[in-house]
Amino acid sequence: MTTPHVPTVHLTDLPVESDETVVLLDVREDDEWALGHAPTAQHIALVDLPARMDEIDIDAEVYVVCRQGGRSIVAVEFLNSVGFDAYHVDGGMVAWQVAGLPLTSDGDPGTAKIF
C-alpha cells in the first residue's frame, strides 16, 4: 500500500543496521509486537505516537512499519508534519516475514511470526 505523497521505501532499500542515525519504528499494537518483530525495531503503537514522539530521535531517518502498510502511512504523514524525516516501509512486517528477514518475539524467539 502506497500513496503518492508519502515517502516510501522497499525492504531491500532499508539501511542494513539501525543506529543513532536510523530508526526502524514499529507502530503495531502491543499484541502484534509480542508475536514477532524486527530485532532492532523501536515499538510505539500508532495510537500512542503523538504522546511518545519525543522518544524518537528527531535527527534520525525513521523507517516506519506496521502489519501491511495502512498504519505506517498514517504515522509517516504525522511524523513528517512535525519535522521528522520518516519513510513508510512498503509491505510492512508481512513483507518482512515473507522475505525471510530476522524476527524475534517477547516469548520464545523460535516462535516469532507475523502471520
PDB file of N, CA and C in Angstrom, residues 28 35 67-68 93-99 103 111-115:
ATOM      1  N   ARG A  28       2.695  -1.109  15.280  1.00  0.00           N
ATOM      2  CA  ARG A  28       1.608  -2.068  15.511  1.00  0.00           C
ATOM      3  C   ARG A  28       1.200  -2.081  16.983  1.00  0.00           C
ATOM      4  N   LEU A  35       4.049 -10.990  19.317  1.00  0.00           N
ATOM      5  CA  LEU A  35       4.127 -12.201  18.489  1.00  0.00           C
ATOM      6  C   LEU A  35       5.399 -12.246  17.653  1.00  0.00           C
ATOM      7  N   ARG A  67       1.686  -3.824  10.108  1.00  0.00           N
ATOM      8  CA  ARG A  67       1.481  -5.171   9.568  1.00  0.00           C
ATOM      9  C   ARG A  67       1.633  -5.181   8.054  1.00  0.00           C
ATOM     10  N   GLN A  68       0.866  -4.303   7.360  1.00  0.00           N
ATOM     11  CA  GLN A  68       0.921  -4.290   5.895  1.00  0.00           C
ATOM     12  C   GLN A  68       1.076  -2.910   5.290  1.00  0.00           C
ATOM     13  N   MET A  93       5.440  -5.606   7.994  1.00  0.00           N
ATOM     14  CA  MET A  93       6.013  -6.794   8.610  1.00  0.00           C
ATOM     15  C   MET A  93       5.592  -8.082   7.912  1.00  0.00           C
ATOM     16  N   VAL A  94       4.500  -8.063   7.184  1.00  0.00           N
ATOM     17  CA  VAL A  94       4.142  -9.239   6.383  1.00  0.00           C
ATOM     18  C   VAL A  94       5.212  -9.454   5.316  1.00  0.00           C
ATOM     19  N   ALA A  95       5.589  -8.390   4.610  1.00  0.00           N
ATOM     20  CA  ALA A  95       6.652  -8.491   3.599  1.00  0.00           C
ATOM     21  C   ALA A  95       7.975  -8.868   4.261  1.00  0.00           C
ATOM     22  N   TRP A  96       8.222  -8.362   5.449  1.00  0.00           N
ATOM     23  CA  TRP A  96       9.433  -8.675   6.203  1.00  0.00           C
ATOM     24  C   TRP A  96       9.538 -10.185   6.417  1.00  0.00           C
ATOM     25  N   GLN A  97       8.452 -10.789   6.913  1.00  0.00           N
ATOM     26  CA  GLN A  97       8.461 -12.231   7.166  1.00  0.00           C
ATOM     27  C   GLN A  97       8.582 -13.020   5.869  1.00  0.00           C
ATOM     28  N   VAL A  98       7.848 -12.625   4.831  1.00  0.00           N
ATOM     29  CA  VAL A  98       7.909 -13.305   3.536  1.00  0.00           C
ATOM     30  C   VAL A  98       9.337 -13.271   2.974  1.00  0.00           C
ATOM     31  N   ALA A  99      10.041 -12.163   3.198  1.00  0.00           N
ATOM     32  CA  ALA A  99      11.418 -12.025   2.708  1.00  0.00           C
ATOM     33  C   ALA A  99      12.413 -12.834   3.536  1.00  0.00           C
ATOM     34  N   LEU A 103      13.309 -12.256  12.770  1.00  0.00           N
ATOM     35  CA  LEU A 103      12.219 -11.901  13.678  1.00  0.00           C
ATOM     36  C   LEU A 103      12.573 -12.364  15.080  1.00  0.00           C
ATOM     37  N   THR A 111       9.456 -18.905  18.102  1.00  0.00           N
ATOM     38  CA  THR A 111       8.049 -18.877  17.714  1.00  0.00           C
ATOM     39  C   THR A 111       7.639 -17.551  17.088  1.00  0.00           C
ATOM     40  N   ALA A 112       8.569 -16.653  16.873  1.00  0.00           N
ATOM     41  CA  ALA A 112       8.255 -15.338  16.328  1.00  0.00           C
ATOM     42  C   ALA A 112       7.597 -15.468  14.971  1.00  0.00           C
ATOM     43  N   LYS A 113       6.503 -14.720  14.778  1.00  0.00           N
ATOM     44  CA  LYS A 113       5.794 -14.729  13.496  1.00  0.00           C
ATOM     45  C   LYS A 113       4.952 -13.467  13.370  1.00  0.00           C
ATOM     46  N   ILE A 114       4.605 -13.171  12.145  1.00  0.00           N
ATOM     47  CA  ILE A 114       3.723 -12.048  11.866  1.00  0.00           C
ATOM     48  C   ILE A 114       2.339 -12.568  11.479  1.00  0.00           C
ATOM     49  N   PHE A 115       2.305 -13.650  10.713  1.00  0.00           N
ATOM     50  CA  PHE A 115       1.029 -14.260  10.311  1.00  0.00           C
ATOM     51  C   PHE A 115       1.151 -15.754  10.387  1.00  0.00           C
TER      52      PHE A 115
END
